[in-house]
Amino acid sequence: MVRVSESPLQSAGLPFLKGHGTQNDFVILPDPDGRLVIGPEAVAVLCDRRAGIGGDGLLRVVRAAADPVSAPLADRAEWFMDYRNSDGSIAEMCGNGLRVFARYLVHAGLAKPGPLAVATRAGVLQVRIAEAAADGTPGDITVDMGVARLPGPDGIEVTIGSRRWPARNVNMGNPHAVAFVDDLDHAGDLLAAPLTSPDGVYPEGVNVEFVVDRGPRHVAVRVHERGSGETRSCGTGACAVAVATARRDGADPAVTGESVSYVVDLPGGRLVIAEHPDGRVEMTGPAVIVGSGVLEPDWLAALPR
């Protein structure tokens, strides 16, 4: 269900926007005062590309102090990104979604280009919004994605049909299995989640990235996002890929004292990922607000409860 605590808003319809970051697209629901209650079934309908608006996920924009999940972070960030996968499940973070979230705040006059702190279920993350170009083109957005963890264990494998690859376990606040392949087509249609082993290594599911080399510090990726299927782009996945590729290439900024960056091409566009000696991973790329509208009250009332 979608419930609004004040009936005048519900009777007038519910405002929404649509945005994307390298074609990873999102339904945006402004809810600054935390008045929306959104059930998982309703999220799934909203994100349905035939029955709803359509998106890889949903971003609820709420002041951190107005939501019990983010209230402990309200002294460090004004805004909380309440992110849901397209199947209605809750995820810790979404890198492309965070760029779109930041773009919305600027679009709505709630933030300005420059530094911005955003609360997420993975903690408070720092964003830098570049000024628009002289022709009005919005500047890229850089997100400090935090420190990647490579928790192991060794011996993780990813399976698609009869093909099997070793995978690197990388955690970017959410789990990733990164597999290097000879051909991205070997990943199949990615409609169903790839199998991972050993059993139980990802008890809450995992995002799986398939990676091929395109040149020095340049890779291309396809990704299956848990709860969403194959998406055109995945920000945390691109970060996980860059870290895994750096280690494969023998580069570790914590050891060398030098930052390393990779160009990561995804079906929806290009991201630049940098890892620094202090362990921080930064992602830079575009984010676009496509349009806005109002959800009809009768349609809202018919959503699953």
PDB file of C-alpha atoms in Angstrom:
ATOM      1  CA  MET A   1       0.000   0.000   0.000  1.00  0.00           C
ATOM      2  CA  VAL A   2       0.860   3.695  -0.197  1.00  0.00           C
ATOM      3  CA  ARG A   3      -0.687   5.573   2.678  1.00  0.00           C
ATOM      4  CA  VAL A   4      -0.464   9.320   3.196  1.00  0.00           C
ATOM      5  CA  SER A   5      -1.154  10.589   6.688  1.00  0.00           C
ATOM      6  CA  GLU A   6      -3.009  13.705   5.483  1.00  0.00           C
ATOM      7  CA  SER A   7      -6.125  13.143   3.384  1.00  0.00           C
ATOM      8  CA  PRO A   8      -5.945  16.421   1.361  1.00  0.00           C
ATOM      9  CA  LEU A   9      -2.708  15.245  -0.271  1.00  0.00           C
ATOM     10  CA  GLN A  10      -4.116  11.779  -0.911  1.00  0.00           C
ATOM     11  CA  SER A  11      -7.272  13.194  -2.524  1.00  0.00           C
ATOM     12  CA  ALA A  12      -5.182  15.469  -4.745  1.00  0.00           C
ATOM     13  CA  GLY A  13      -2.839  12.708  -5.886  1.00  0.00           C
ATOM     14  CA  LEU A  14       0.777  11.990  -5.073  1.00  0.00           C
ATOM     15  CA  PRO A  15       3.620  13.897  -6.809  1.00  0.00           C
ATOM     16  CA  PHE A  16       6.448  11.863  -8.322  1.00  0.00           C
ATOM     17  CA  LEU A  17       9.473  12.336 -10.552  1.00  0.00           C
ATOM     18  CA  LYS A  18      11.494  10.038 -12.784  1.00  0.00           C
ATOM     19  CA  GLY A  19      15.271  10.110 -13.082  1.00  0.00           C
ATOM     20  CA  HIS A  20      18.214   8.003 -14.171  1.00  0.00           C
ATOM     21  CA  GLY A  21      21.948   7.683 -13.717  1.00  0.00           C
ATOM     22  CA  THR A  22      23.612   6.000 -16.716  1.00  0.00           C
ATOM     23  CA  GLN A  23      20.142   4.569 -17.483  1.00  0.00           C
ATOM     24  CA  ASN A  24      19.717   2.997 -14.040  1.00  0.00           C
ATOM     25  CA  ASP A  25      16.251   4.536 -13.575  1.00  0.00           C
ATOM     26  CA  PHE A  26      14.221   5.393 -10.504  1.00  0.00           C
ATOM     27  CA  VAL A  27      10.826   6.514  -9.364  1.00  0.00           C
ATOM     28  CA  ILE A  28      11.314   9.479  -7.008  1.00  0.00           C
ATOM     29  CA  LEU A  29       8.754  10.180  -4.279  1.00  0.00           C
ATOM     30  CA  PRO A  30       9.313  13.468  -2.421  1.00  0.00           C
ATOM     31  CA  ASP A  31       8.320  12.948   1.221  1.00  0.00           C
ATOM     32  CA  PRO A  32      10.227  15.596   3.207  1.00  0.00           C
ATOM     33  CA  ASP A  33       8.134  15.220   6.355  1.00  0.00           C
ATOM     34  CA  GLY A  34       8.042  11.420   6.375  1.00  0.00           C
ATOM     35  CA  ARG A  35       4.289  11.053   5.866  1.00  0.00           C
ATOM     36  CA  LEU A  36       4.332   8.208   3.327  1.00  0.00           C
ATOM     37  CA  VAL A  37       3.989   4.556   4.271  1.00  0.00           C
ATOM     38  CA  ILE A  38       4.898   2.431   1.245  1.00  0.00           C
ATOM     39  CA  GLY A  39       4.453  -1.328   1.296  1.00  0.00           C
ATOM     40  CA  PRO A  40       6.669  -3.634  -0.803  1.00  0.00           C
ATOM     41  CA  GLU A  41       3.793  -4.698  -3.069  1.00  0.00           C
ATOM     42  CA  ALA A  42       3.031  -1.067  -3.875  1.00  0.00           C
ATOM     43  CA  VAL A  43       6.704  -0.385  -4.644  1.00  0.00           C
ATOM     44  CA  ALA A  44       6.716  -3.317  -7.064  1.00  0.00           C
ATOM     45  CA  VAL A  45       3.673  -1.916  -8.906  1.00  0.00           C
ATOM     46  CA  LEU A  46       5.108   1.605  -9.017  1.00  0.00           C
ATOM     47  CA  CYS A  47       8.316   0.195 -10.534  1.00  0.00           C
ATOM     48  CA  ASP A  48       6.467  -2.057 -12.994  1.00  0.00           C
ATOM     49  CA  ARG A  49       7.136  -0.850 -16.539  1.00  0.00           C
ATOM     50  CA  ARG A  50       3.659  -1.802 -17.757  1.00  0.00           C
ATOM     51  CA  ALA A  51       1.386  -1.440 -14.737  1.00  0.00           C
ATOM     52  CA  GLY A  52       3.144   1.525 -13.098  1.00  0.00           C
ATOM     53  CA  ILE A  53       5.686   4.252 -13.760  1.00  0.00           C
ATOM     54  CA  GLY A  54       8.600   1.886 -14.276  1.00  0.00           C
ATOM     55  CA  GLY A  55      12.033   1.860 -12.692  1.00  0.00           C
ATOM     56  CA  ASP A  56      14.907  -0.231 -11.394  1.00  0.00           C
ATOM     57  CA  GLY A  57      14.098   1.090  -7.942  1.00  0.00           C
ATOM     58  CA  LEU A  58      12.325   3.709  -5.875  1.00  0.00           C
ATOM     59  CA  LEU A  59      13.839   6.682  -4.037  1.00  0.00           C
ATOM     60  CA  ARG A  60      11.866   8.203  -1.184  1.00  0.00           C
ATOM     61  CA  VAL A  61      13.264  11.651  -0.352  1.00  0.00           C
ATOM     62  CA  VAL A  62      12.771  12.333   3.359  1.00  0.00           C
ATOM     63  CA  ARG A  63      14.454  14.521   5.947  1.00  0.00           C
ATOM     64  CA  ALA A  64      16.662  12.329   8.083  1.00  0.00           C
ATOM     65  CA  ALA A  65      15.093  13.586  11.296  1.00  0.00           C
ATOM     66  CA  ALA A  66      11.622  12.562  10.060  1.00  0.00           C
ATOM     67  CA  ASP A  67      12.336   8.841   9.652  1.00  0.00           C
ATOM     68  CA  PRO A  68      13.166   6.518  12.555  1.00  0.00           C
ATOM     69  CA  VAL A  69      15.691   4.626  10.414  1.00  0.00           C
ATOM     70  CA  SER A  70      17.780   7.719   9.717  1.00  0.00           C
ATOM     71  CA  ALA A  71      17.022   9.841  12.789  1.00  0.00           C
ATOM     72  CA  PRO A  72      20.306   8.824  14.502  1.00  0.00           C
ATOM     73  CA  LEU A  73      22.142  10.307  11.487  1.00  0.00           C
ATOM     74  CA  ALA A  74      20.213  13.581  11.400  1.00  0.00           C
ATOM     75  CA  ASP A  75      23.029  15.524  13.066  1.00  0.00           C
ATOM     76  CA  ARG A  76      25.290  14.628  10.128  1.00  0.00           C
ATOM     77  CA  ALA A  77      22.917  14.742   7.129  1.00  0.00           C
ATOM     78  CA  GLU A  78      19.690  16.623   6.457  1.00  0.00           C
ATOM     79  CA  TRP A  79      18.329  14.159   3.879  1.00  0.00           C
ATOM     80  CA  PHE A  80      17.762  10.390   3.943  1.00  0.00           C
ATOM     81  CA  MET A  81      17.628   8.263   0.781  1.00  0.00           C
ATOM     82  CA  ASP A  82      15.108   5.523   1.514  1.00  0.00           C
ATOM     83  CA  TYR A  83      15.937   3.134  -1.334  1.00  0.00           C
ATOM     84  CA  ARG A  84      13.812   0.173  -2.440  1.00  0.00           C
ATOM     85  CA  ASN A  85      14.554  -2.382  -5.161  1.00  0.00           C
ATOM     86  CA  SER A  86      11.988  -2.783  -7.921  1.00  0.00           C
ATOM     87  CA  ASP A  87      10.557  -5.888  -6.226  1.00  0.00           C
ATOM     88  CA  GLY A  88       9.841  -3.847  -3.098  1.00  0.00           C
ATOM     89  CA  SER A  89      12.720  -5.179  -1.017  1.00  0.00           C
ATOM     90  CA  ILE A  90      14.906  -2.772   0.946  1.00  0.00           C
ATOM     91  CA  ALA A  91      18.569  -2.295  -0.013  1.00  0.00           C
ATOM     92  CA  GLU A  92      21.368  -0.698   1.971  1.00  0.00           C
ATOM     93  CA  MET A  93      22.502   1.654  -0.786  1.00  0.00           C
ATOM     94  CA  CYS A  94      22.431   2.385  -4.501  1.00  0.00           C
ATOM     95  CA  GLY A  95      25.241   4.402  -6.028  1.00  0.00           C
ATOM     96  CA  ASN A  96      23.445   5.508  -9.193  1.00  0.00           C
ATOM     97  CA  GLY A  97      20.363   6.183  -7.092  1.00  0.00           C
ATOM     98  CA  LEU A  98      22.402   8.432  -4.801  1.00  0.00           C
ATOM     99  CA  ARG A  99      23.506  10.558  -7.757  1.00  0.00           C
ATOM    100  CA  VAL A 100      19.899  10.847  -8.930  1.00  0.00           C
ATOM    101  CA  PHE A 101      18.823  11.633  -5.354  1.00  0.00           C
ATOM    102  CA  ALA A 102      21.370  14.471  -5.204  1.00  0.00           C
ATOM    103  CA  ARG A 103      20.307  15.752  -8.631  1.00  0.00           C
ATOM    104  CA  TYR A 104      16.694  15.856  -7.430  1.00  0.00           C
ATOM    105  CA  LEU A 105      17.628  17.925  -4.366  1.00  0.00           C
ATOM    106  CA  VAL A 106      19.311  20.520  -6.592  1.00  0.00           C
ATOM    107  CA  HIS A 107      16.425  20.367  -9.093  1.00  0.00           C
ATOM    108  CA  ALA A 108      13.944  21.036  -6.272  1.00  0.00           C
ATOM    109  CA  GLY A 109      15.994  23.859  -4.741  1.00  0.00           C
ATOM    110  CA  LEU A 110      16.710  21.821  -1.609  1.00  0.00           C
ATOM    111  CA  ALA A 111      20.487  21.731  -2.157  1.00  0.00           C
ATOM    112  CA  LYS A 112      23.098  23.608  -4.181  1.00  0.00           C
ATOM    113  CA  PRO A 113      26.063  22.443  -6.267  1.00  0.00           C
ATOM    114  CA  GLY A 114      28.988  21.605  -4.026  1.00  0.00           C
ATOM    115  CA  PRO A 115      29.384  19.198  -1.125  1.00  0.00           C
ATOM    116  CA  LEU A 116      26.346  17.354   0.237  1.00  0.00           C
ATOM    117  CA  ALA A 117      25.934  14.725   2.964  1.00  0.00           C
ATOM    118  CA  VAL A 118      23.208  12.086   2.481  1.00  0.00           C
ATOM    119  CA  ALA A 119      22.030   9.522   5.018  1.00  0.00           C
ATOM    120  CA  THR A 120      21.542   5.964   3.737  1.00  0.00           C
ATOM    121  CA  ARG A 121      21.117   2.566   5.321  1.00  0.00           C
ATOM    122  CA  ALA A 122      24.854   2.120   4.683  1.00  0.00           C
ATOM    123  CA  GLY A 123      25.618   5.262   6.714  1.00  0.00           C
ATOM    124  CA  VAL A 124      26.215   8.908   5.804  1.00  0.00           C
ATOM    125  CA  LEU A 125      27.802   9.314   2.374  1.00  0.00           C
ATOM    126  CA  GLN A 126      29.436  12.425   0.934  1.00  0.00           C
ATOM    127  CA  VAL A 127      28.492  13.787  -2.486  1.00  0.00           C
ATOM    128  CA  ARG A 128      30.035  16.531  -4.652  1.00  0.00           C
ATOM    129  CA  ILE A 129      27.762  18.127  -7.240  1.00  0.00           C
ATOM    130  CA  ALA A 130      29.632  19.932 -10.012  1.00  0.00           C
ATOM    131  CA  GLU A 131      28.364  23.257 -11.313  1.00  0.00           C
ATOM    132  CA  ALA A 132      26.474  23.217 -14.599  1.00  0.00           C
ATOM    133  CA  ALA A 133      28.444  23.883 -17.779  1.00  0.00           C
ATOM    134  CA  ALA A 134      28.163  27.218 -19.596  1.00  0.00           C
ATOM    135  CA  ASP A 135      25.533  25.736 -21.934  1.00  0.00           C
ATOM    136  CA  GLY A 136      23.427  24.607 -18.961  1.00  0.00           C
ATOM    137  CA  THR A 137      24.399  20.944 -19.089  1.00  0.00           C
ATOM    138  CA  PRO A 138      24.280  19.609 -15.505  1.00  0.00           C
ATOM    139  CA  GLY A 139      27.671  18.787 -14.041  1.00  0.00           C
ATOM    140  CA  ASP A 140      28.680  15.271 -13.081  1.00  0.00           C
ATOM    141  CA  ILE A 141      28.146  14.077  -9.542  1.00  0.00           C
ATOM    142  CA  THR A 142      30.855  12.386  -7.477  1.00  0.00           C
ATOM    143  CA  VAL A 143      29.874  10.105  -4.628  1.00  0.00           C
ATOM    144  CA  ASP A 144      32.213   9.008  -1.847  1.00  0.00           C
ATOM    145  CA  MET A 145      31.137   5.382  -1.711  1.00  0.00           C
ATOM    146  CA  GLY A 146      33.104   4.589   1.427  1.00  0.00           C
ATOM    147  CA  VAL A 147      35.700   1.879   1.850  1.00  0.00           C
ATOM    148  CA  ALA A 148      35.407  -1.394  -0.031  1.00  0.00           C
ATOM    149  CA  ARG A 149      35.694  -4.577   2.001  1.00  0.00           C
ATOM    150  CA  LEU A 150      36.994  -7.803   0.522  1.00  0.00           C
ATOM    151  CA  PRO A 151      35.769 -10.217   3.175  1.00  0.00           C
ATOM    152  CA  GLY A 152      36.371 -13.504   1.402  1.00  0.00           C
ATOM    153  CA  PRO A 153      36.020 -16.402   1.547  1.00  0.00           C
ATOM    154  CA  ASP A 154      38.225 -17.691  -1.234  1.00  0.00           C
ATOM    155  CA  GLY A 155      36.713 -20.170  -3.638  1.00  0.00           C
ATOM    156  CA  ILE A 156      33.500 -18.296  -4.506  1.00  0.00           C
ATOM    157  CA  GLU A 157      32.120 -19.257  -7.911  1.00  0.00           C
ATOM    158  CA  VAL A 158      29.373 -17.897 -10.162  1.00  0.00           C
ATOM    159  CA  THR A 159      27.436 -20.222 -12.482  1.00  0.00           C
ATOM    160  CA  ILE A 160      25.347 -19.486 -15.580  1.00  0.00           C
ATOM    161  CA  GLY A 161      24.069 -22.622 -17.278  1.00  0.00           C
ATOM    162  CA  SER A 162      27.063 -24.872 -17.925  1.00  0.00           C
ATOM    163  CA  ARG A 163      29.607 -22.076 -17.440  1.00  0.00           C
ATOM    164  CA  ARG A 164      31.334 -21.402 -14.149  1.00  0.00           C
ATOM    165  CA  TRP A 165      33.779 -18.671 -13.109  1.00  0.00           C
ATOM    166  CA  PRO A 166      35.724 -17.814  -9.939  1.00  0.00           C
ATOM    167  CA  ALA A 167      34.462 -14.610  -8.339  1.00  0.00           C
ATOM    168  CA  ARG A 168      35.833 -11.971  -5.989  1.00  0.00           C
ATOM    169  CA  ASN A 169      33.675 -11.079  -2.994  1.00  0.00           C
ATOM    170  CA  VAL A 170      33.515  -7.280  -2.629  1.00  0.00           C
ATOM    171  CA  ASN A 171      31.263  -5.419  -0.217  1.00  0.00           C
ATOM    172  CA  MET A 172      30.383  -1.783  -0.947  1.00  0.00           C
ATOM    173  CA  GLY A 173      27.810  -1.548   1.839  1.00  0.00           C
ATOM    174  CA  ASN A 174      25.988  -4.219  -0.157  1.00  0.00           C
ATOM    175  CA  PRO A 175      27.395  -7.531  -1.417  1.00  0.00           C
ATOM    176  CA  HIS A 176      28.916  -8.159  -4.856  1.00  0.00           C
ATOM    177  CA  ALA A 177      30.391 -11.164  -6.635  1.00  0.00           C
ATOM    178  CA  VAL A 178      32.716 -10.017  -9.452  1.00  0.00           C
ATOM    179  CA  ALA A 179      33.542 -12.523 -12.190  1.00  0.00           C
ATOM    180  CA  PHE A 180      35.989 -11.927 -15.060  1.00  0.00           C
ATOM    181  CA  VAL A 181      34.779 -13.486 -18.319  1.00  0.00           C
ATOM    182  CA  ASP A 182      35.943 -13.748 -21.917  1.00  0.00           C
ATOM    183  CA  ASP A 183      32.670 -12.517 -23.425  1.00  0.00           C
ATOM    184  CA  LEU A 184      29.806 -10.610 -21.808  1.00  0.00           C
ATOM    185  CA  ASP A 185      27.324 -12.671 -23.827  1.00  0.00           C
ATOM    186  CA  HIS A 186      28.345 -15.686 -21.734  1.00  0.00           C
ATOM    187  CA  ALA A 187      26.290 -14.208 -18.897  1.00  0.00           C
ATOM    188  CA  GLY A 188      23.110 -15.109 -20.790  1.00  0.00           C
ATOM    189  CA  ASP A 189      19.935 -13.070 -20.381  1.00  0.00           C
ATOM    190  CA  LEU A 190      20.447 -12.458 -16.629  1.00  0.00           C
ATOM    191  CA  LEU A 191      16.694 -12.594 -16.052  1.00  0.00           C
ATOM    192  CA  ALA A 192      17.202 -15.006 -13.158  1.00  0.00           C
ATOM    193  CA  ALA A 193      19.805 -14.551 -10.443  1.00  0.00           C
ATOM    194  CA  PRO A 194      23.083 -16.342 -11.262  1.00  0.00           C
ATOM    195  CA  LEU A 195      23.933 -19.210  -8.949  1.00  0.00           C
ATOM    196  CA  THR A 196      26.721 -18.635  -6.437  1.00  0.00           C
ATOM    197  CA  SER A 197      28.667 -21.124  -4.360  1.00  0.00           C
ATOM    198  CA  PRO A 198      29.437 -22.245  -1.745  1.00  0.00           C
ATOM    199  CA  ASP A 199      25.867 -22.412  -0.474  1.00  0.00           C
ATOM    200  CA  GLY A 200      25.040 -19.812   2.126  1.00  0.00           C
ATOM    201  CA  VAL A 201      27.870 -17.423   1.252  1.00  0.00           C
ATOM    202  CA  TYR A 202      25.309 -14.714   0.420  1.00  0.00           C
ATOM    203  CA  PRO A 203      22.368 -15.361   2.743  1.00  0.00           C
ATOM    204  CA  GLU A 204      20.608 -12.121   1.738  1.00  0.00           C
ATOM    205  CA  GLY A 205      21.344 -12.404  -1.983  1.00  0.00           C
ATOM    206  CA  VAL A 206      24.085 -10.781  -4.032  1.00  0.00           C
ATOM    207  CA  ASN A 207      24.691  -8.454  -6.966  1.00  0.00           C
ATOM    208  CA  VAL A 208      26.720 -10.265  -9.634  1.00  0.00           C
ATOM    209  CA  GLU A 209      29.016  -8.467 -12.093  1.00  0.00           C
ATOM    210  CA  PHE A 210      30.482  -9.970 -15.279  1.00  0.00           C
ATOM    211  CA  VAL A 211      33.590  -8.117 -16.489  1.00  0.00           C
ATOM    212  CA  VAL A 212      35.668  -7.989 -19.674  1.00  0.00           C
ATOM    213  CA  ASP A 213      38.764  -5.892 -20.383  1.00  0.00           C
ATOM    214  CA  ARG A 214      38.549  -3.063 -22.919  1.00  0.00           C
ATOM    215  CA  GLY A 215      42.021  -1.571 -22.442  1.00  0.00           C
ATOM    216  CA  PRO A 216      44.427  -0.372 -19.755  1.00  0.00           C
ATOM    217  CA  ARG A 217      42.325   0.445 -16.666  1.00  0.00           C
ATOM    218  CA  HIS A 218      39.203   0.229 -18.810  1.00  0.00           C
ATOM    219  CA  VAL A 219      36.575  -2.501 -18.432  1.00  0.00           C
ATOM    220  CA  ALA A 220      33.013  -3.242 -19.549  1.00  0.00           C
ATOM    221  CA  VAL A 221      30.390  -4.815 -17.305  1.00  0.00           C
ATOM    222  CA  ARG A 222      26.998  -6.450 -17.218  1.00  0.00           C
ATOM    223  CA  VAL A 223      25.289  -6.763 -13.837  1.00  0.00           C
ATOM    224  CA  HIS A 224      22.460  -8.664 -12.208  1.00  0.00           C
ATOM    225  CA  GLU A 225      21.147  -6.622  -9.271  1.00  0.00           C
ATOM    226  CA  ARG A 226      19.456  -8.625  -6.531  1.00  0.00           C
ATOM    227  CA  GLY A 227      15.782  -7.785  -6.454  1.00  0.00           C
ATOM    228  CA  SER A 228      15.867  -6.048  -9.859  1.00  0.00           C
ATOM    229  CA  GLY A 229      17.377  -8.431 -12.446  1.00  0.00           C
ATOM    230  CA  GLU A 230      19.759  -7.127 -15.096  1.00  0.00           C
ATOM    231  CA  THR A 231      19.975  -3.338 -14.996  1.00  0.00           C
ATOM    232  CA  ARG A 232      21.527  -0.878 -17.403  1.00  0.00           C
ATOM    233  CA  SER A 233      23.927   0.295 -14.712  1.00  0.00           C
ATOM    234  CA  CYS A 234      24.869  -0.309 -11.066  1.00  0.00           C
ATOM    235  CA  GLY A 235      26.965   2.234  -9.193  1.00  0.00           C
ATOM    236  CA  THR A 236      28.056   0.054  -6.286  1.00  0.00           C
ATOM    237  CA  GLY A 237      28.677  -2.705  -8.820  1.00  0.00           C
ATOM    238  CA  ALA A 238      30.973  -0.462 -10.853  1.00  0.00           C
ATOM    239  CA  CYS A 239      32.896   0.343  -7.665  1.00  0.00           C
ATOM    240  CA  ALA A 240      33.167  -3.330  -6.746  1.00  0.00           C
ATOM    241  CA  VAL A 241      34.406  -4.089 -10.263  1.00  0.00           C
ATOM    242  CA  ALA A 242      37.078  -1.372 -10.131  1.00  0.00           C
ATOM    243  CA  VAL A 243      38.376  -2.620  -6.770  1.00  0.00           C
ATOM    244  CA  ALA A 244      38.364  -6.260  -7.881  1.00  0.00           C
ATOM    245  CA  THR A 245      40.100  -5.357 -11.153  1.00  0.00           C
ATOM    246  CA  ALA A 246      42.745  -3.318  -9.349  1.00  0.00           C
ATOM    247  CA  ARG A 247      43.565  -6.266  -7.095  1.00  0.00           C
ATOM    248  CA  ARG A 248      43.681  -8.594 -10.086  1.00  0.00           C
ATOM    249  CA  ASP A 249      46.094  -6.133 -11.713  1.00  0.00           C
ATOM    250  CA  GLY A 250      48.247  -6.019  -8.582  1.00  0.00           C
ATOM    251  CA  ALA A 251      47.232  -2.461  -7.631  1.00  0.00           C
ATOM    252  CA  ASP A 252      46.390  -1.641  -4.012  1.00  0.00           C
ATOM    253  CA  PRO A 253      46.458   2.091  -3.137  1.00  0.00           C
ATOM    254  CA  ALA A 254      46.790   1.256   0.569  1.00  0.00           C
ATOM    255  CA  VAL A 255      50.117  -0.399  -0.268  1.00  0.00           C
ATOM    256  CA  THR A 256      51.445   1.890  -3.007  1.00  0.00           C
ATOM    257  CA  GLY A 257      50.178   5.169  -1.558  1.00  0.00           C
ATOM    258  CA  GLU A 258      48.875   6.148  -5.011  1.00  0.00           C
ATOM    259  CA  SER A 259      45.259   6.441  -6.123  1.00  0.00           C
ATOM    260  CA  VAL A 260      44.090   4.232  -8.965  1.00  0.00           C
ATOM    261  CA  SER A 261      41.147   4.834 -11.289  1.00  0.00           C
ATOM    262  CA  TYR A 262      39.244   2.775 -13.826  1.00  0.00           C
ATOM    263  CA  VAL A 263      36.806   3.640 -16.593  1.00  0.00           C
ATOM    264  CA  VAL A 264      33.814   1.309 -16.262  1.00  0.00           C
ATOM    265  CA  ASP A 265      31.472   1.010 -19.236  1.00  0.00           C
ATOM    266  CA  LEU A 266      27.993  -0.300 -18.502  1.00  0.00           C
ATOM    267  CA  PRO A 267      25.126  -0.790 -20.968  1.00  0.00           C
ATOM    268  CA  GLY A 268      23.659   2.550 -19.855  1.00  0.00           C
ATOM    269  CA  GLY A 269      26.796   4.667 -19.915  1.00  0.00           C
ATOM    270  CA  ARG A 270      30.225   5.322 -18.440  1.00  0.00           C
ATOM    271  CA  LEU A 271      31.377   5.807 -14.851  1.00  0.00           C
ATOM    272  CA  VAL A 272      34.834   6.693 -13.545  1.00  0.00           C
ATOM    273  CA  ILE A 273      35.820   4.953 -10.321  1.00  0.00           C
ATOM    274  CA  ALA A 274      38.803   6.029  -8.188  1.00  0.00           C
ATOM    275  CA  GLU A 275      40.204   4.226  -5.141  1.00  0.00           C
ATOM    276  CA  HIS A 276      42.432   6.249  -2.799  1.00  0.00           C
ATOM    277  CA  PRO A 277      45.201   5.265  -0.344  1.00  0.00           C
ATOM    278  CA  ASP A 278      42.883   5.775   2.628  1.00  0.00           C
ATOM    279  CA  GLY A 279      40.556   3.154   1.127  1.00  0.00           C
ATOM    280  CA  ARG A 280      37.836   5.547  -0.021  1.00  0.00           C
ATOM    281  CA  VAL A 281      36.186   4.716  -3.342  1.00  0.00           C
ATOM    282  CA  GLU A 282      34.736   7.585  -5.389  1.00  0.00           C
ATOM    283  CA  MET A 283      32.318   7.245  -8.287  1.00  0.00           C
ATOM    284  CA  THR A 284      31.775  10.021 -10.844  1.00  0.00           C
ATOM    285  CA  GLY A 285      29.042  10.120 -13.451  1.00  0.00           C
ATOM    286  CA  PRO A 286      25.917  11.861 -14.744  1.00  0.00           C
ATOM    287  CA  ALA A 287      22.403  11.992 -13.294  1.00  0.00           C
ATOM    288  CA  VAL A 288      19.275  13.245 -15.029  1.00  0.00           C
ATOM    289  CA  ILE A 289      15.754  14.199 -13.954  1.00  0.00           C
ATOM    290  CA  VAL A 290      13.522  13.107 -16.830  1.00  0.00           C
ATOM    291  CA  GLY A 291      10.134  14.468 -15.793  1.00  0.00           C
ATOM    292  CA  SER A 292       7.473  14.739 -13.140  1.00  0.00           C
ATOM    293  CA  GLY A 293       3.796  14.056 -12.634  1.00  0.00           C
ATOM    294  CA  VAL A 294       1.060  13.146 -10.182  1.00  0.00           C
ATOM    295  CA  LEU A 295      -0.203   9.681  -9.292  1.00  0.00           C
ATOM    296  CA  GLU A 296      -3.978   9.613  -9.564  1.00  0.00           C
ATOM    297  CA  PRO A 297      -5.866   9.144  -6.273  1.00  0.00           C
ATOM    298  CA  ASP A 298      -8.054   6.327  -7.619  1.00  0.00           C
ATOM    299  CA  TRP A 299      -5.011   4.463  -8.915  1.00  0.00           C
ATOM    300  CA  LEU A 300      -3.272   4.919  -5.579  1.00  0.00           C
ATOM    301  CA  ALA A 301      -6.304   3.606  -3.742  1.00  0.00           C
ATOM    302  CA  ALA A 302      -6.232   0.427  -5.852  1.00  0.00           C
ATOM    303  CA  LEU A 303      -2.620  -0.434  -5.063  1.00  0.00           C
ATOM    304  CA  PRO A 304      -1.982  -3.661  -3.098  1.00  0.00           C
ATOM    305  CA  ARG A 305      -2.353  -3.360   0.655  1.00  0.00           C
TER     306      ARG A 305
END
